[in-house]
Coordinates of C-alpha atoms in Angstrom, one line a residue:
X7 CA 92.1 96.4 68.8
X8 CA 90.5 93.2 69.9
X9 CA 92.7 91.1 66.8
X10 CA 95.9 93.2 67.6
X11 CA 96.0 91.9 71.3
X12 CA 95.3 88.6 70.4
X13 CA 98.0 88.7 67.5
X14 CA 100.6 90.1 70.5
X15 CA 99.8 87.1 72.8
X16 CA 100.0 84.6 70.5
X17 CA 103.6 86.2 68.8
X18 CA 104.7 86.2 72.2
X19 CA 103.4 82.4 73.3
X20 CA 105.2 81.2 70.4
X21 CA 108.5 83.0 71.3
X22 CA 107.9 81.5 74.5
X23 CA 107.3 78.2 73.1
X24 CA 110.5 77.6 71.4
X25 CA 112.5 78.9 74.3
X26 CA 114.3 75.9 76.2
X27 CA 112.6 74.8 78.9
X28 CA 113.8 76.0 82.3
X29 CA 113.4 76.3 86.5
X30 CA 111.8 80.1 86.9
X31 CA 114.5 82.5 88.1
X32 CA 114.0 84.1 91.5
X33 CA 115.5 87.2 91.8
X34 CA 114.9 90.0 94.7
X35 CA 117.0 93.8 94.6
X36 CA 117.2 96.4 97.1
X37 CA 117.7 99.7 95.0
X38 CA 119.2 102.9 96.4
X39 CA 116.2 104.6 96.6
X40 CA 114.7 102.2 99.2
X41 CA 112.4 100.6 96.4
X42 CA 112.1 96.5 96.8
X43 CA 112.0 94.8 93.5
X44 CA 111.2 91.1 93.1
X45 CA 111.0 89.0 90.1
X46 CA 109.7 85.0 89.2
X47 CA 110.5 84.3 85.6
X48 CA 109.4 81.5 84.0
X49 CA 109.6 82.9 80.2
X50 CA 105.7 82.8 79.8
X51 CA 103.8 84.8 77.3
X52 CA 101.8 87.3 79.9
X53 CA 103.7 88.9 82.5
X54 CA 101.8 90.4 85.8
X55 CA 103.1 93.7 87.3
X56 CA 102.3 94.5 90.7
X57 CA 103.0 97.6 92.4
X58 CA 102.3 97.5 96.4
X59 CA 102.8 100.4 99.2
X60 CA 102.8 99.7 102.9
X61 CA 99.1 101.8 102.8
X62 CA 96.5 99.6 104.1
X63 CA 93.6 99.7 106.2
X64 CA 96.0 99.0 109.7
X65 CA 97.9 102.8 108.8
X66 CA 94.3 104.7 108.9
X67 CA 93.7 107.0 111.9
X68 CA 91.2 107.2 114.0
X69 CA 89.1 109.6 111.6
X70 CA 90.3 108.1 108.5
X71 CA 88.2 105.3 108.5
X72 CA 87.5 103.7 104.5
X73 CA 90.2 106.1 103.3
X74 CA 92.3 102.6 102.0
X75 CA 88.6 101.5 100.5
X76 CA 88.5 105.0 99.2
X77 CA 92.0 104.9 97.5
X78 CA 91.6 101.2 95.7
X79 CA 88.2 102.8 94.2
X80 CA 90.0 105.5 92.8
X81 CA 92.8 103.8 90.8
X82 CA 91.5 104.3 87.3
X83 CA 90.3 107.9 87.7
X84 CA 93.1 111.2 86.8
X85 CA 96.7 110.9 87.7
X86 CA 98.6 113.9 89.0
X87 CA 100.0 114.0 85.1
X88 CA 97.8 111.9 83.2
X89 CA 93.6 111.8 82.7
X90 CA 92.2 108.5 83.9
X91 CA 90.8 107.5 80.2
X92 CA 94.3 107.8 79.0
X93 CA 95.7 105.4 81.4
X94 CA 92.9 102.7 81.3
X95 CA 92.9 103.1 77.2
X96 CA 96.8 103.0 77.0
X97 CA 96.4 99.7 79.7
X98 CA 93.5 98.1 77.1
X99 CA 95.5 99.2 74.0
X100 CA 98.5 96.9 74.7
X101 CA 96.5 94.4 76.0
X102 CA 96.3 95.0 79.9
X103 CA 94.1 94.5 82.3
X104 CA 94.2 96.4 85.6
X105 CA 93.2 95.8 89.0
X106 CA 93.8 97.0 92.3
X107 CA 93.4 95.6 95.8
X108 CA 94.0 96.3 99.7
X109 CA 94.4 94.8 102.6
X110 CA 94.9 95.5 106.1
X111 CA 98.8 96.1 105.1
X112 CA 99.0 97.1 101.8
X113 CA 97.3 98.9 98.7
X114 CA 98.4 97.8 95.1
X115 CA 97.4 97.9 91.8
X116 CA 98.4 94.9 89.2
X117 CA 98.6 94.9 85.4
X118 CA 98.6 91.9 83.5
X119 CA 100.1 92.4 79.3
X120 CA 101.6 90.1 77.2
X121 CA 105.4 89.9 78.1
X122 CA 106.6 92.2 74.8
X123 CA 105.2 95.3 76.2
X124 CA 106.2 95.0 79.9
X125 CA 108.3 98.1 79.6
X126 CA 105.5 100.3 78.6
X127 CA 103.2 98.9 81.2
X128 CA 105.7 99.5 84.0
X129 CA 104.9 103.3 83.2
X130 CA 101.4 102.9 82.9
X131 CA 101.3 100.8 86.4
X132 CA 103.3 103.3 88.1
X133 CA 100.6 106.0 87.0
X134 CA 97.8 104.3 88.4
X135 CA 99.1 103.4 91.3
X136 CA 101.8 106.0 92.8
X137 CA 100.2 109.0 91.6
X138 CA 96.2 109.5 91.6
X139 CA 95.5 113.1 91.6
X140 CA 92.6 112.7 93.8
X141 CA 90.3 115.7 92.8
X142 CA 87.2 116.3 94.4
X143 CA 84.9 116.1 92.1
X144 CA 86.0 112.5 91.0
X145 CA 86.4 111.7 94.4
X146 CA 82.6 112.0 94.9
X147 CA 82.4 109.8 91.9
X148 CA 83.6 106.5 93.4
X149 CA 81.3 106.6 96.3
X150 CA 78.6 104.7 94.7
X151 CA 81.2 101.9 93.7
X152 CA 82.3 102.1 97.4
X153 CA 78.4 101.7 98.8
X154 CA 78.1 98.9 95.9
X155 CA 81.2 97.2 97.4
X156 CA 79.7 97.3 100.9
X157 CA 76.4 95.9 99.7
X158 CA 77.7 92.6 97.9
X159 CA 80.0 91.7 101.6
X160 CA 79.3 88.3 101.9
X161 CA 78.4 87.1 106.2
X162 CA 82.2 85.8 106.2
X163 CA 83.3 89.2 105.1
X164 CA 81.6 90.4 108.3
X165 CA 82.8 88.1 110.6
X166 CA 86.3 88.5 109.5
X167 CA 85.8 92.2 110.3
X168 CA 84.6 91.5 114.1
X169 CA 87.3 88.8 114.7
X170 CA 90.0 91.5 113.8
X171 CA 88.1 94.0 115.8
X172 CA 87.9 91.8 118.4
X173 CA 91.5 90.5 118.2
X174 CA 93.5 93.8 117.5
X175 CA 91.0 96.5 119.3
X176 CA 92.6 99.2 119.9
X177 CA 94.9 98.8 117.3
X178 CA 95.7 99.6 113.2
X179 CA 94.9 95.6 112.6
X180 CA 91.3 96.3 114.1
X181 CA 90.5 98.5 111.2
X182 CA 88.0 97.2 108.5
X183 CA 89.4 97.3 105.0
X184 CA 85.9 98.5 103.6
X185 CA 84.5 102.2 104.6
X186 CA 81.3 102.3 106.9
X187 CA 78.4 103.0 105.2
X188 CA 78.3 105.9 108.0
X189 CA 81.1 107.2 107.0
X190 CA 81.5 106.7 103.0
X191 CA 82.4 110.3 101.9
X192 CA 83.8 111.7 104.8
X193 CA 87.1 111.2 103.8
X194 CA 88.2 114.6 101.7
X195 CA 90.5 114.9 99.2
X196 CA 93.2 116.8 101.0
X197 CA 93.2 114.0 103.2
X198 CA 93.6 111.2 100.7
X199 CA 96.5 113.4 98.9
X200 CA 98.5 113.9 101.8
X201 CA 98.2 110.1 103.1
X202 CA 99.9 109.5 99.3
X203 CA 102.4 112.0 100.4
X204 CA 103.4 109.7 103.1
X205 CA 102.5 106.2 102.1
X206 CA 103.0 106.2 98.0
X207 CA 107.2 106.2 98.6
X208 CA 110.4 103.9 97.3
X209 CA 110.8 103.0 100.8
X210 CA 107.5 101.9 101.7
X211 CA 106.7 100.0 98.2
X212 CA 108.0 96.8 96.1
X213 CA 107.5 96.0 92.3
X214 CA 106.9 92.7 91.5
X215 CA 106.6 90.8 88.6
X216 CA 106.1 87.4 87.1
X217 CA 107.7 86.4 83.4
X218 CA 109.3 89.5 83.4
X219 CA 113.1 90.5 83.1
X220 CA 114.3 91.4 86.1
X221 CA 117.1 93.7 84.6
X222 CA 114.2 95.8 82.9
X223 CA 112.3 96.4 86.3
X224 CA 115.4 97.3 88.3
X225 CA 116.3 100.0 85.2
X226 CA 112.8 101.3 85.6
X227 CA 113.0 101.4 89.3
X228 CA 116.4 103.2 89.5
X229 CA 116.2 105.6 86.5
X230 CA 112.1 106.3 85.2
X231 CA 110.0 105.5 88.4
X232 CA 107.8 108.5 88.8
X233 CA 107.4 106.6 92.2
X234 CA 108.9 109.5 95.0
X235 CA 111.8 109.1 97.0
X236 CA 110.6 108.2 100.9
X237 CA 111.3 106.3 104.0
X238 CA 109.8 103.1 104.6
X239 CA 106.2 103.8 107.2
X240 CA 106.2 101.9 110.5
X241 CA 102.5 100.8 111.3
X242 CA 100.9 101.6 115.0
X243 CA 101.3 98.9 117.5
X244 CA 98.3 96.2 117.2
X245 CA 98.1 94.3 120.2
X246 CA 96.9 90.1 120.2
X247 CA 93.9 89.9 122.9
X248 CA 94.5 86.5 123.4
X249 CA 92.7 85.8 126.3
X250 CA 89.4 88.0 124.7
X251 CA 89.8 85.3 121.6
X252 CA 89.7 82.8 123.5
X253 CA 86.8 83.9 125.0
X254 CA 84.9 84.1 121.6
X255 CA 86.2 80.3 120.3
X256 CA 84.9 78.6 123.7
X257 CA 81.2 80.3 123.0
X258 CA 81.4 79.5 119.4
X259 CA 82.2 76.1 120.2
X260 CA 85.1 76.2 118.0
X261 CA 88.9 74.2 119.6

């Protein structure tokens, strides 16, 4: 497997190689279906796939706090049409690596192949990321990856936490993107299903790539997306406490 991969990157480098030098293309399409898709492409040998949805920390409710934590643990596990080993091995087999990541906006998952098998990836990315099957039992399985998460938080992970608390209380921004260790579990799987329902949309996510054709994501995005057909998700109101921040730089010394 390892030699295959390796034999892939380098076939595709050299393709690459002998290409004429040019800018990278920019290209950005609004399909029909409300799905954003972006492209940079530079004719390089690995192409990175990213598929985002409006679904981070700021769009948790009150209750709901780690369910984003919850969701970027689970990408890897059982699609609604797919086990989890299938998609990871199918990822590895073509040479992929996958990752996925939150913030306080968005959720995402990224796959990274050589360029020659970005149509096959766009199917395996769309898997992983727009359709986790969160059962129970495998929901209970990421907790200890959740609790390790919390225990390697650096201090400037913490006070980036307080400053948005701080900043935006009362308000989606305020909201940590990491589950309290109070509160790791409490999220159920009925809940994390029906948050996809709303969140994991056209409207509400883009598909971005780098060294990819643009023509093959827009294809993918208008005709083989399993990605559902939604509006985009307006986030809460998070209110600036200026005067409150100010507050904090004058005691920390800082300005």
């Amino acid at each position: 497997m390892l030699s295959r991969n390796v034999v892939a990157v380098r076939g595709a480098h050299k393709a690459a190689s002998s290409a004429t030098a040019s800018k990278p293309v920019e290209k950005v399409t609004k399909l029909g279906n409300g799905l954003t898709v972006g492209t940079i492409d530079s004719k390089k040998p690995l192409t990175q796939l990213v598929l985002a949805f409006r679904a981070g920390s700021r769009y948790e409710q009150a209750n709901q706090a780690g369910l984003s934590h919850t969701i970027r643990n689970f990408v890897g596990r059982d699609s609604k049409n797919h086990f989890g080993t299938a998609i990871v091995w199918s990822a590895a087999n073509y040479g992929g690596v996958v990752k996925s990541f939150t913030s306080r906006d968005l959720f995402g998952v990224s796959l990274t192949v050589p360029r020659d098998s970005t149509s096959y990836a766009l199917h395996v990315l769309a898997q992983a990321a727009a359709n986790p099957g969160f059962k129970p039992w495998e929901v209970a399985d990421v907790l200890p990856t959740m609790r390790a998460d919390n225990g390697f938080r650096t201090a400037y992970d913490y006070v980036v936490d307080l400053i948005h608390k701080a900043a935006y209380r009362n308000g989606g921004l305020g909201n940590s993107i990491y589950a309290p260790c109070s509160t790791i579990g409490s999220v159920s799987a009925q809940t994390l299903s029906e948050f996809a329902e709303k969140h994991f949309v056209t409207g509400n996510a883009v598909l971005f790539a780098t060294n990819a054709a643009h023509e093959d994501l827009v294809l993918f995005g208008d005709n083989y997306s399993p990605i559902r057909n939604g509006s985009a998700v307006s986030p809460s109101s998070s209110a600036y406490k200026v005067c409150f921040m100010k507050k904090i730089y004058l005691f920390s010394g800082v300005g």
